[in-house]
Short mmCIF file of C-alpha atoms and ligand atoms in Angstrom, two decimals:
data_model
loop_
_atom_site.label_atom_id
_atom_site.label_comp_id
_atom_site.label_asym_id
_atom_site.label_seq_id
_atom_site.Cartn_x
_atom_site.Cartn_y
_atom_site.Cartn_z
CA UNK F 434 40.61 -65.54 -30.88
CA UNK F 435 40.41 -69.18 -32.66
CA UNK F 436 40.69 -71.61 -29.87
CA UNK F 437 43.89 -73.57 -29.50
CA UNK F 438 43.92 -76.64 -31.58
CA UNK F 439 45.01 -79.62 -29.56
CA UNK F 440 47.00 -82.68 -30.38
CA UNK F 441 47.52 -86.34 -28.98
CA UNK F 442 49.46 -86.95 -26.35
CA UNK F 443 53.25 -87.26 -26.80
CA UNK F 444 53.84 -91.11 -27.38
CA UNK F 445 50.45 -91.77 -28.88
CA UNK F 446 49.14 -91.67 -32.05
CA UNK F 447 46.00 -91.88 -34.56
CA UNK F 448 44.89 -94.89 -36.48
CA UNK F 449 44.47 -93.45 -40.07
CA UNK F 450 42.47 -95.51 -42.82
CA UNK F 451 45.30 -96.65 -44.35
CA UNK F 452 46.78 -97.80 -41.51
CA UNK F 453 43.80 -99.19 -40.18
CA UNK F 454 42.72 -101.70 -42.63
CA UNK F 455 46.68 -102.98 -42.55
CA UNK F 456 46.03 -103.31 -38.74
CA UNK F 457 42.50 -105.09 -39.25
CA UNK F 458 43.81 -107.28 -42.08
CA UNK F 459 46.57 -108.37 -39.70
CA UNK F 460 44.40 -108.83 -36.56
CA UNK F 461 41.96 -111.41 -38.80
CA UNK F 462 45.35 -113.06 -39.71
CA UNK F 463 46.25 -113.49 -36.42
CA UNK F 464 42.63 -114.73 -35.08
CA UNK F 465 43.07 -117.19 -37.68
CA UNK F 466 46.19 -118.50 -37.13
CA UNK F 467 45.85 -118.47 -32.76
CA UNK F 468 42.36 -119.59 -33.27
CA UNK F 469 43.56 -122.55 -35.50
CA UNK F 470 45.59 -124.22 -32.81
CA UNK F 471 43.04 -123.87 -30.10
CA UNK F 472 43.96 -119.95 -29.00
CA UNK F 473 40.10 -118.80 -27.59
CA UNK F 474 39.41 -115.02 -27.79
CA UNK F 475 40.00 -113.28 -24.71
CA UNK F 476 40.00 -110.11 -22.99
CA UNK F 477 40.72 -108.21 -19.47
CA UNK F 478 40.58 -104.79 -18.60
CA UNK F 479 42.84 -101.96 -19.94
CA UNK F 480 43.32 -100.84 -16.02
CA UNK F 481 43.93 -103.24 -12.92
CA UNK F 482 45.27 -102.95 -9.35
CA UNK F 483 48.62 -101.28 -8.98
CA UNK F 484 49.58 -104.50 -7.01
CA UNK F 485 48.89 -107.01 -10.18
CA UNK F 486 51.66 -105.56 -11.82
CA UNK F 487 53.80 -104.77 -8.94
CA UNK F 488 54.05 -108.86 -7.73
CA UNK F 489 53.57 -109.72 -11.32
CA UNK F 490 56.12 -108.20 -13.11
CA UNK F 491 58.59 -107.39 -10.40
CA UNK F 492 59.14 -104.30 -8.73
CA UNK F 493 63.02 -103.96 -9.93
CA UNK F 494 61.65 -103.87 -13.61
CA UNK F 495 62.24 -100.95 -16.05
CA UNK F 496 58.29 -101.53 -16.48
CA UNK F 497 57.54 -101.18 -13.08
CA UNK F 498 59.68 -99.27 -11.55
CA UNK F 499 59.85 -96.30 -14.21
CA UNK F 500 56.86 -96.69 -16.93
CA UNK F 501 53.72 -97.34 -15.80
CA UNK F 502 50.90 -95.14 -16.11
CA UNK F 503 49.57 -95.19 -12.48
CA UNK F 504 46.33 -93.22 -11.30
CA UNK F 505 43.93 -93.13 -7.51
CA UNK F 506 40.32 -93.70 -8.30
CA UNK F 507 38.12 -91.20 -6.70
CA UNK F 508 37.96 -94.22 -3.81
CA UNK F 509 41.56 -93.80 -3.53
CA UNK F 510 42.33 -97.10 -4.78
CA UNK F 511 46.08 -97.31 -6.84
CA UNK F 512 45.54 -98.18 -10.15
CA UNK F 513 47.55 -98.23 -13.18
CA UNK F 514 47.17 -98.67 -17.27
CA UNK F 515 48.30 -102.42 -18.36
CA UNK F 516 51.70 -102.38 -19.12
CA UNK F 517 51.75 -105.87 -20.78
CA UNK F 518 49.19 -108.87 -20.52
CA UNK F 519 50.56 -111.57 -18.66
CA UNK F 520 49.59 -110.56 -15.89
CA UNK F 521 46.46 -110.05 -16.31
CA UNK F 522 45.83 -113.35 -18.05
CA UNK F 523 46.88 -114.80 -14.72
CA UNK F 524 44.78 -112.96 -12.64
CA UNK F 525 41.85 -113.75 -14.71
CA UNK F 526 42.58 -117.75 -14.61
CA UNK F 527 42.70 -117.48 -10.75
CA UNK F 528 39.67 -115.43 -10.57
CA UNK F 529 37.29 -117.22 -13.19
CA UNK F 530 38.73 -120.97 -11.64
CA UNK F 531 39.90 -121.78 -14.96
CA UNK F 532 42.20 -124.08 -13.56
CA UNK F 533 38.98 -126.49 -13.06
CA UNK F 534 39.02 -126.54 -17.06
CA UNK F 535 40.74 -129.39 -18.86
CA UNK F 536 44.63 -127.80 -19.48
CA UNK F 537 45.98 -126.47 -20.80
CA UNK F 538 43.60 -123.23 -21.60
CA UNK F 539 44.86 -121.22 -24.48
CA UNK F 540 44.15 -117.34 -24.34
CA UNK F 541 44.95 -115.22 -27.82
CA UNK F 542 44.77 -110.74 -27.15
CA UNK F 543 44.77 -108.14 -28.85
CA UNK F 544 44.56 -104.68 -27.37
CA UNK F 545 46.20 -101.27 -26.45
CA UNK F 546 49.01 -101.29 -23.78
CA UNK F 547 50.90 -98.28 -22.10
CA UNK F 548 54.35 -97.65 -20.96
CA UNK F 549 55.75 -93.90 -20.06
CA UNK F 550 58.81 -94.70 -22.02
CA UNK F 551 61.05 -92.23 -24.36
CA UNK F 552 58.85 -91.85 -27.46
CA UNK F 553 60.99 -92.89 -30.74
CA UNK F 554 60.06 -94.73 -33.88
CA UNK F 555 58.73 -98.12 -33.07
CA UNK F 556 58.50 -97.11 -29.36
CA UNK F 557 55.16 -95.71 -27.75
CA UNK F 558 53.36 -94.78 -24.80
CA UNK F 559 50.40 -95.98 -26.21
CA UNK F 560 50.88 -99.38 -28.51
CA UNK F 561 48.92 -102.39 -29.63
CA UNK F 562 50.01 -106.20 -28.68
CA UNK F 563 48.61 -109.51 -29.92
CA UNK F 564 49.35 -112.07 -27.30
CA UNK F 565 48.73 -115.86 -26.27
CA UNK F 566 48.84 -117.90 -23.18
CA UNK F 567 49.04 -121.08 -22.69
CA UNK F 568 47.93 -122.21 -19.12
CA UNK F 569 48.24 -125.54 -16.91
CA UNK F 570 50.59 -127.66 -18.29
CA UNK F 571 54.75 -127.95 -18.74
CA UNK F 572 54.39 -129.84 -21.89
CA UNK F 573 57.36 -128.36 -24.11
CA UNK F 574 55.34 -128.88 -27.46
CA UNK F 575 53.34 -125.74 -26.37
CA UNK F 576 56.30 -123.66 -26.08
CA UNK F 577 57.55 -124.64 -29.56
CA UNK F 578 53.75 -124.39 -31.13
CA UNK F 579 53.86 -120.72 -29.49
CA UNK F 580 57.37 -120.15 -30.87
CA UNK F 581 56.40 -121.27 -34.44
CA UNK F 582 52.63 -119.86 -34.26
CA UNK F 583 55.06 -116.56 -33.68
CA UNK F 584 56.87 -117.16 -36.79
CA UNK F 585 54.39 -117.54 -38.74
CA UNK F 586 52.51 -114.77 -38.39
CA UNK F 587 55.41 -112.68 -38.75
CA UNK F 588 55.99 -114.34 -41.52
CA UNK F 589 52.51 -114.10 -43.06
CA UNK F 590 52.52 -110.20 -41.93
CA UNK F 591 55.50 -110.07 -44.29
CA UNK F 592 58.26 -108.77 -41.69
CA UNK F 593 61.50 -109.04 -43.06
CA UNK F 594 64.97 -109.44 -41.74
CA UNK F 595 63.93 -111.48 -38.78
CA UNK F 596 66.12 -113.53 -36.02
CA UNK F 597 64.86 -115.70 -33.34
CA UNK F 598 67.05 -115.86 -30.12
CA UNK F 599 66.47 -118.37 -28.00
CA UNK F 600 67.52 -119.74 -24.26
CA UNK F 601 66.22 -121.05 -21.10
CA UNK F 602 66.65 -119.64 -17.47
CA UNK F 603 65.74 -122.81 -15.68
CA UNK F 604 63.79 -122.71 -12.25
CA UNK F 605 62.99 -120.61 -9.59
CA UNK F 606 65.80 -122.22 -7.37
CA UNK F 607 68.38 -122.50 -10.55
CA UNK F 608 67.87 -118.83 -11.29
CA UNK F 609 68.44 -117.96 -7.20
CA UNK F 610 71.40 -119.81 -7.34
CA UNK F 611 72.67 -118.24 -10.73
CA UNK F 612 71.79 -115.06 -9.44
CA UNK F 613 74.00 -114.88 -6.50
CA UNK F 614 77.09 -116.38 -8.86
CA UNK F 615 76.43 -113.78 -10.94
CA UNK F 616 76.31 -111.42 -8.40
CA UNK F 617 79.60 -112.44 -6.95
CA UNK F 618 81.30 -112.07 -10.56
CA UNK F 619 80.10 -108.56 -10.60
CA UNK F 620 81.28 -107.30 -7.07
CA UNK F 621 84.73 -108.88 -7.50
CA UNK F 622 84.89 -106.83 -10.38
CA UNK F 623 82.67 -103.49 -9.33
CA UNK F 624 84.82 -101.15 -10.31
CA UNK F 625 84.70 -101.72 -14.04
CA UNK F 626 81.17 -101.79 -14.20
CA UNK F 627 79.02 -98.43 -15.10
CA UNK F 628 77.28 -96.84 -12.08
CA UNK F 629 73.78 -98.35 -13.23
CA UNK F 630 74.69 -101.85 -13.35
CA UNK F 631 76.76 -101.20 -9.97
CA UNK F 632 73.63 -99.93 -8.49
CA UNK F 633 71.65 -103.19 -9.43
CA UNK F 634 73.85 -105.82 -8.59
CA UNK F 635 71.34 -106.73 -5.53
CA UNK F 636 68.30 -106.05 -7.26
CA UNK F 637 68.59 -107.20 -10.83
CA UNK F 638 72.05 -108.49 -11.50
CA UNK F 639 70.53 -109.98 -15.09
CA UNK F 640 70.19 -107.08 -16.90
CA UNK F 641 74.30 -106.15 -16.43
CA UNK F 642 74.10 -107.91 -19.71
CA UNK F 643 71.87 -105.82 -21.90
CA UNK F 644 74.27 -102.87 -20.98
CA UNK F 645 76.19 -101.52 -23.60
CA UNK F 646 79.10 -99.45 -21.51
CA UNK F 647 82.23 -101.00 -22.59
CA UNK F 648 83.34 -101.84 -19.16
CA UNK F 649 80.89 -103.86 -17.69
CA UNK F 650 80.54 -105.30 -21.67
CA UNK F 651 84.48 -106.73 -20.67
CA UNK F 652 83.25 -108.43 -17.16
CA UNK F 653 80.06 -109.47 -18.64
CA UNK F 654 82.04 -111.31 -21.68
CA UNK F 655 83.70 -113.78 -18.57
CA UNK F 656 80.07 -113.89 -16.46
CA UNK F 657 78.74 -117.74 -15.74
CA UNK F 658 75.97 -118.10 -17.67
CA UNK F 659 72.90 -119.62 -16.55
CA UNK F 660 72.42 -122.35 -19.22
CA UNK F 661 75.35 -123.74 -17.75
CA UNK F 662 73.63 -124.44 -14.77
CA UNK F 663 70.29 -125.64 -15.80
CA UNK F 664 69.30 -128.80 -13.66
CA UNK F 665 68.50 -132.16 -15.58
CA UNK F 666 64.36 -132.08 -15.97
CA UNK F 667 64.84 -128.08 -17.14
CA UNK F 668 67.88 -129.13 -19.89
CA UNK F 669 65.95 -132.32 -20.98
CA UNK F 670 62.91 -129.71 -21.28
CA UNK F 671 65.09 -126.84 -23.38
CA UNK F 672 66.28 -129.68 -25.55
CA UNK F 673 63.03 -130.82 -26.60
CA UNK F 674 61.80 -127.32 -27.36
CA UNK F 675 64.88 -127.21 -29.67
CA UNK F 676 64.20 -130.84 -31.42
CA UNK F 677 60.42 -129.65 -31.58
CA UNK F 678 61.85 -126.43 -33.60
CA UNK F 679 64.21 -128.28 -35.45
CA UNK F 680 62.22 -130.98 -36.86
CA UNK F 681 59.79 -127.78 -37.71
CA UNK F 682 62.54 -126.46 -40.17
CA UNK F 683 62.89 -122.98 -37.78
CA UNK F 684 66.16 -121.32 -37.16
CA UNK F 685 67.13 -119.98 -34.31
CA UNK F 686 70.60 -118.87 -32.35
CA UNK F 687 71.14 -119.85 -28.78
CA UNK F 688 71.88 -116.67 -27.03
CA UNK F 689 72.90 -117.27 -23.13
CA UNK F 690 72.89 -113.50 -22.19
CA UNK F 691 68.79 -113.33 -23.67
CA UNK F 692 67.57 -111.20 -20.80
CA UNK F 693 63.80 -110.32 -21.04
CA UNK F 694 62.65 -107.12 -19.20
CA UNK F 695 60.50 -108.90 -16.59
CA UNK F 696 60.88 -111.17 -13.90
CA UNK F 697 58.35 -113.55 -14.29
CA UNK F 698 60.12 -115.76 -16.65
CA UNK F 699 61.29 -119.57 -15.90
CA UNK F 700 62.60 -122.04 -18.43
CA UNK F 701 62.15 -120.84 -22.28
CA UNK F 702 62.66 -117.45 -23.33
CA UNK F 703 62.74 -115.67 -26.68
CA UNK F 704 62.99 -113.07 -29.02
CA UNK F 705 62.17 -112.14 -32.49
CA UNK F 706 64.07 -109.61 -33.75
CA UNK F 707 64.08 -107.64 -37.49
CA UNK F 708 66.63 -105.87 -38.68
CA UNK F 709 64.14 -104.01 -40.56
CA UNK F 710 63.51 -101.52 -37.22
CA UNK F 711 66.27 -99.42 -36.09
CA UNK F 712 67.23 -99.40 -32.01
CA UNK F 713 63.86 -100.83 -31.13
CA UNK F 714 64.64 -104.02 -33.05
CA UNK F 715 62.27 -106.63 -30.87
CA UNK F 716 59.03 -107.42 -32.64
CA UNK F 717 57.50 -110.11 -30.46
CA UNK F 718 58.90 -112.30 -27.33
CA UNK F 719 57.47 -114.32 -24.56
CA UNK F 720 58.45 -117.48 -22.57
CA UNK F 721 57.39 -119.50 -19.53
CA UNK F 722 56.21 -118.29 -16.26
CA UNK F 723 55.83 -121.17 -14.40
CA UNK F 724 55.28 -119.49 -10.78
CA UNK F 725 53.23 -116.51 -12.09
CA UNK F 726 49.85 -117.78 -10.96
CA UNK F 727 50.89 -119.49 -7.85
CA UNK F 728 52.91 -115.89 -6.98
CA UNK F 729 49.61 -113.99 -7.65
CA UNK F 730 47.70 -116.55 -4.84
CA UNK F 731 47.07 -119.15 -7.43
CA UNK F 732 47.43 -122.61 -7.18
CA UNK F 733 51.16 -124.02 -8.96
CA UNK F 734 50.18 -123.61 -12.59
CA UNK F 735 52.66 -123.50 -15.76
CA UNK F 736 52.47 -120.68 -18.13
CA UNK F 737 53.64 -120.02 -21.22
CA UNK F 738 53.25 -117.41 -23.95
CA UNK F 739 54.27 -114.51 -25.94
CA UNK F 740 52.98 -110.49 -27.33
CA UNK F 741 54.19 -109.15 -30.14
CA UNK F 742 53.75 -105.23 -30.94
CA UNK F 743 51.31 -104.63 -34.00
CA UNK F 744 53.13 -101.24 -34.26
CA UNK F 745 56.43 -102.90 -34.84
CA UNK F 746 55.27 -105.70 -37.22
CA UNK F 747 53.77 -103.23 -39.42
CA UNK F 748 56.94 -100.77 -39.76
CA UNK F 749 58.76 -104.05 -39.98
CA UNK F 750 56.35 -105.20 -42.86
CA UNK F 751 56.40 -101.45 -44.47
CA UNK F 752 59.13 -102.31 -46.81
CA UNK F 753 56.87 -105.03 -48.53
CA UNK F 754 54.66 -104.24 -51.30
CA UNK F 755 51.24 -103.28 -50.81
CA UNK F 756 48.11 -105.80 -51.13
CA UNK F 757 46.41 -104.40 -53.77
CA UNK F 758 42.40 -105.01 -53.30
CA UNK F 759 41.88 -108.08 -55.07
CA UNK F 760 38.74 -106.65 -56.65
CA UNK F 761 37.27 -103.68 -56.50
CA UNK F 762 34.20 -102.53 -54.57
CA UNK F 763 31.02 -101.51 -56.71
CA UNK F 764 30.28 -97.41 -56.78
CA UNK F 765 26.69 -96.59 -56.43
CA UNK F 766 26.05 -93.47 -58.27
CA UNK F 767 22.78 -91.15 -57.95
CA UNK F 768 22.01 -89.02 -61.28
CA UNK F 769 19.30 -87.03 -60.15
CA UNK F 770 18.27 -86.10 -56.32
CA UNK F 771 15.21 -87.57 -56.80
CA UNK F 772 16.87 -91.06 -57.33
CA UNK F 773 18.78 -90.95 -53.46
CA UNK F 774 16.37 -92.97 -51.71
CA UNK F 775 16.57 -95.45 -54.25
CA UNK F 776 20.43 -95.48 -54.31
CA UNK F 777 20.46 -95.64 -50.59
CA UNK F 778 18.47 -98.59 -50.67
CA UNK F 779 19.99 -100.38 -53.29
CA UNK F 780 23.47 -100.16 -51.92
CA UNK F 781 22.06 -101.81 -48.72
CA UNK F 782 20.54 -104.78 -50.98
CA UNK F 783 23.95 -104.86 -52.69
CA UNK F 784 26.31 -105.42 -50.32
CA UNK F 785 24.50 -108.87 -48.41
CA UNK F 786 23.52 -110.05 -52.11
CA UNK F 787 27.22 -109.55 -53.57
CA UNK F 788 29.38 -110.42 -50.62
CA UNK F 789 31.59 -107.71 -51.47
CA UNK F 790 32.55 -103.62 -50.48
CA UNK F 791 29.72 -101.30 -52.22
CA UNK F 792 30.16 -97.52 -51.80
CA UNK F 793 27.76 -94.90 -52.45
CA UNK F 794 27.53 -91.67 -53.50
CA UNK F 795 27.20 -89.37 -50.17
CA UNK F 796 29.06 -86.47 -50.84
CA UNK F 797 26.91 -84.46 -53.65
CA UNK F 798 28.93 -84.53 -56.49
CA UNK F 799 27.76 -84.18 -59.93
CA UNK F 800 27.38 -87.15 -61.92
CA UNK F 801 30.88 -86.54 -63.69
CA UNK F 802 32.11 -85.95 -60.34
CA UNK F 803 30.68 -89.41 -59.04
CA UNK F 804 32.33 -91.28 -62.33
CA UNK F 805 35.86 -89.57 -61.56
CA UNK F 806 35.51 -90.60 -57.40
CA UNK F 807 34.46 -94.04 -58.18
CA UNK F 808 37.88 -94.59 -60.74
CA UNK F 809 40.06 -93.09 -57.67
CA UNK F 810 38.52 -95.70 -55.34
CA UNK F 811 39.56 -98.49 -58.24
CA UNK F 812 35.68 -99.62 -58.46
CA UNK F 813 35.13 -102.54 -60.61
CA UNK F 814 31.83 -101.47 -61.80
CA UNK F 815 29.43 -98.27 -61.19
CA UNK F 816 25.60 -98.54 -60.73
CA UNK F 817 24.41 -95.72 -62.09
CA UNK F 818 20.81 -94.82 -60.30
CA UNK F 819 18.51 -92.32 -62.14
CA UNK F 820 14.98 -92.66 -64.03
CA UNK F 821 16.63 -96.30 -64.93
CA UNK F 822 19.63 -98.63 -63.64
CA UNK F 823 22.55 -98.62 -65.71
CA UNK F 824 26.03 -100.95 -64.84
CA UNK F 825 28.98 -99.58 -66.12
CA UNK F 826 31.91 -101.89 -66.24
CA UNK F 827 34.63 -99.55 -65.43
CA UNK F 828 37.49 -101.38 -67.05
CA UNK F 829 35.33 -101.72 -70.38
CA UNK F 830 33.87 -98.59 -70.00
CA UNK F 831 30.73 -100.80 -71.23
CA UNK F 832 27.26 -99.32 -69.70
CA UNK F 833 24.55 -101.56 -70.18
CA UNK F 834 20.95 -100.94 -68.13
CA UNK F 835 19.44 -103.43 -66.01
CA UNK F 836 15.78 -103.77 -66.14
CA UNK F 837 15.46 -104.78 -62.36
CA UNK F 838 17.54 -106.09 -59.42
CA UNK F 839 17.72 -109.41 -60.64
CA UNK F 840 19.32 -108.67 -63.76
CA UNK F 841 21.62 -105.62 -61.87
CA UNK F 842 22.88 -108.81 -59.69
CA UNK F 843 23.20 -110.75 -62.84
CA UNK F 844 25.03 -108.29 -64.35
CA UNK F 845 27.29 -107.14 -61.04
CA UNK F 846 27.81 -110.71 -60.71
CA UNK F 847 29.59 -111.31 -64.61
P1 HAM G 1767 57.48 -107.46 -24.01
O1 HAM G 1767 58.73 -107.98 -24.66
O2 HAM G 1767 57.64 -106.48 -22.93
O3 HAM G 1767 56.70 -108.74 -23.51
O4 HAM G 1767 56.56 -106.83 -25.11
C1 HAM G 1767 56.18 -107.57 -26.26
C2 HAM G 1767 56.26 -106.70 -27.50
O5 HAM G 1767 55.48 -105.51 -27.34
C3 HAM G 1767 57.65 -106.19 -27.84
O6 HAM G 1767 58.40 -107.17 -28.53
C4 HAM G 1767 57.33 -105.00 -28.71
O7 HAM G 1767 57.10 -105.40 -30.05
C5 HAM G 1767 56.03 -104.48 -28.13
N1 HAM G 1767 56.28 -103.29 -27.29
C6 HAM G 1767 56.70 -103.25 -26.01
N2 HAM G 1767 56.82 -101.98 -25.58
C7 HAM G 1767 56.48 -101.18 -26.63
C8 HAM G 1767 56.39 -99.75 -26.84
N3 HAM G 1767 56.67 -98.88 -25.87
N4 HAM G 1767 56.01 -99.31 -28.06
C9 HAM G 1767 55.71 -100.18 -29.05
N5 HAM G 1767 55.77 -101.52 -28.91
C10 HAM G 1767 56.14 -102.02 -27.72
C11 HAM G 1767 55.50 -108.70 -22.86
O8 HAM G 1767 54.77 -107.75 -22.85
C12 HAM G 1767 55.10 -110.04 -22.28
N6 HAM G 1767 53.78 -109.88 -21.64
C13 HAM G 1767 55.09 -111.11 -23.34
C14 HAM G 1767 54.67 -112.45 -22.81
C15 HAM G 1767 53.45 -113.02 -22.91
N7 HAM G 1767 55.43 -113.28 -22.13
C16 HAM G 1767 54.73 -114.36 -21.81
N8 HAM G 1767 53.51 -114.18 -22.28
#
């Protein structure tokens, strides 16, 4: 009996070529852009401690408290898949002393992440986030220069249809405060909300407002809102984001119910959104966190940042034309057996001496075949490797024989 043929697991997929060089075209793009404003490669591990994300992300969270991917080491230590990277970011900072480095230190990720949710288009188990951190200093300017580094890159990456919502949540103290207001708005009116949101009010009274049961909709539509109670230094703060975004020519719409699906959030939050994606509509989002690092037995440090899901930018792109290869890579052909070694060794001159792709024949195909291969691939030129060199110039069809490698690079080269 053939043995059973076995498939990823539900919620994950494969990287296909294709798909691949979108995802590596888009990863340089965003090195390049992070890296620009002072965003320093950096990594953690793809498992921590149970506990990291437990008092980092809140226990009441969706993430926490229904989709992580938690495992005992054979030392019987709890440890679980990173569901997100903020956390981790943190802990690193506390545990390399970065906070003895000149703030604010700028992080940029990019890296597989894993929540047990509901598989659905644009929704994994398994998914890739860039991200960047910005650590050790309140200055508003770096949440607007994360916002708009944000933009941009969706932007460059082509995704279409987008909105930016955008609000603060104040402090630790405002949000207490707002949180037991809210909390009083929902038990005078209990029995119109749905049995979910009723069974939350202590724990997570916020997220009454990403509900969509048309009850608690009706008591949500009269709910305080926080931004109405922001104290002075966290208003002045939200309005200079805004100028900051404004003067940058970026639109955005204030949205008071914004509720992000973790708890670590202070001050500035947001969300980019494309209408391109069906239900799973956010692309990228972030804010500050400025009691994450003290809360994970750092020392008071402001945070601020944002991750963005490569899967999502890319189905959010899809409707955009393809980048056709600028120019094509050079095909080198092997007449005769005899002339592999040769071949193989020119191709390996080629590629540092052009700058460019060069493929070469390694799947024994006649010479015919090689011709008809190289046209699929869209080469701009074939070298043709046999008892002599010959370029052929496959838009031409011109063939013209190079007496050595200085005149094949000559020739390449024209
Ligand atoms: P998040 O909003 O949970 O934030 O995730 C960021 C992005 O990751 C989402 O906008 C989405 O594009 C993508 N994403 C999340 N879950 C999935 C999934 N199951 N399948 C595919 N894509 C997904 C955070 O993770 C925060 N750490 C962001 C942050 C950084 N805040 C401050 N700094």
């Amino acid at each position: 009996m053939a043995p059973e043929r076995l498939k990823a697991p539900r919620g994950t997929f494969d990287v296909l070529p294709a798909d691949g060089e979108r995802r590596r075209s888009l990863r340089t793009a965003a090195e390049r852009l992070l890296g620009g404003a002072g965003y320093a490669a950096f990594e953690s591990p793809v498992f921590e401690d149970t506990a990291l994300f437990a008092r980092g992300v809140g226990e009441s969270t969706d993430i926490v408290s229904k989709e992580m991917f938690t495992f005992e080491d054979q030392g019987g230590r709890s440890l679980t898949l990173r569901p997100e990277g903020t956390a981790g970011a943190c802990r690193a900072y506390i545990e390399h002393g970065m906070h003895k480095r000149p703030a604010p230190v700028k992080l940029a990720y990019w890296g597989p992440f894993f929540r047990h949710e509901a598989p659905q288009a644009g929704r994994y188990r398994q998914f890739a986030q860039v991200g960047a951190e910005a650590l050790g200093s309140d200055e508003p300017s770096l949440d607007a220069e994360l916002i708009l580094l944000l933009a941009e890159l969706l932007e460059q990456a082509g995704v279409a249809r987008l909105r930016l919502r955008l609000s603060s949540l104040g402090d630790a103290p405002t949000r207490a405060a707002y949180g037991e207001e809210l909390r009083a708005h929902l038990r005078a009116r209990e029995g119109e909300l749905s049995e979910e949101v009723r069974a939350r009010i202590d724990e997570n009274p916020l997220r009454a407002f990403d509900s969509d049961h048309p009850g608690t909709r009706a008591v949500m539509d009269d709910a305080p809102l926080l931004v109405d109670h922001l104290g002075a230094a966290d208003a002045e703060h939200f309005a200079t984001v805004r100028a900051l975004l404004d003067d940058a020519g970026l639109a955005y719409e204030l949205d008071p119910t914004l509720v992000r699906g973790l708890d670590y959030y202070t001050r500035t939050v947001f969300e980019f959104e494309s209408a391109a994606l069906g239900a799973q509509r956010g692309v990228g989002g972030g804010g500050r966190y400025d009691g994450l690092v003290e809360q994970l037995g750092g020392p008071p440090t402001p945070g601020v940042g944002w991750a963005a899901g490569i899967e999502r930018i890319l189905l959010a792109a899809a409707d955009g034309d393809e980048e056709p290869e600028a120019d094509g890579p050079v095909y080198v052909a092997v007449a005769k057996p005899e002339a592999a070694r040769r071949a193989f060794a020119l191709a390996r001159t080629l590629r540092p001496a052009l700058d460019a792709r060069v493929e070469l024949e390694q799947a024994g195909r006649s010479l015919k075949g090689q011709l008809k291969h190289a046209d699929r691939l869209g080469a701009r030129a074939v070298v043709i490797v046999g008892d002599s060199i010959e370029v052929k110039d496959m838009s031409s069809g011109e063939q013209r024989t190079a007496r050595d490698e200085h005149e094949l690079l000559r020739l390449l080269a024209s």
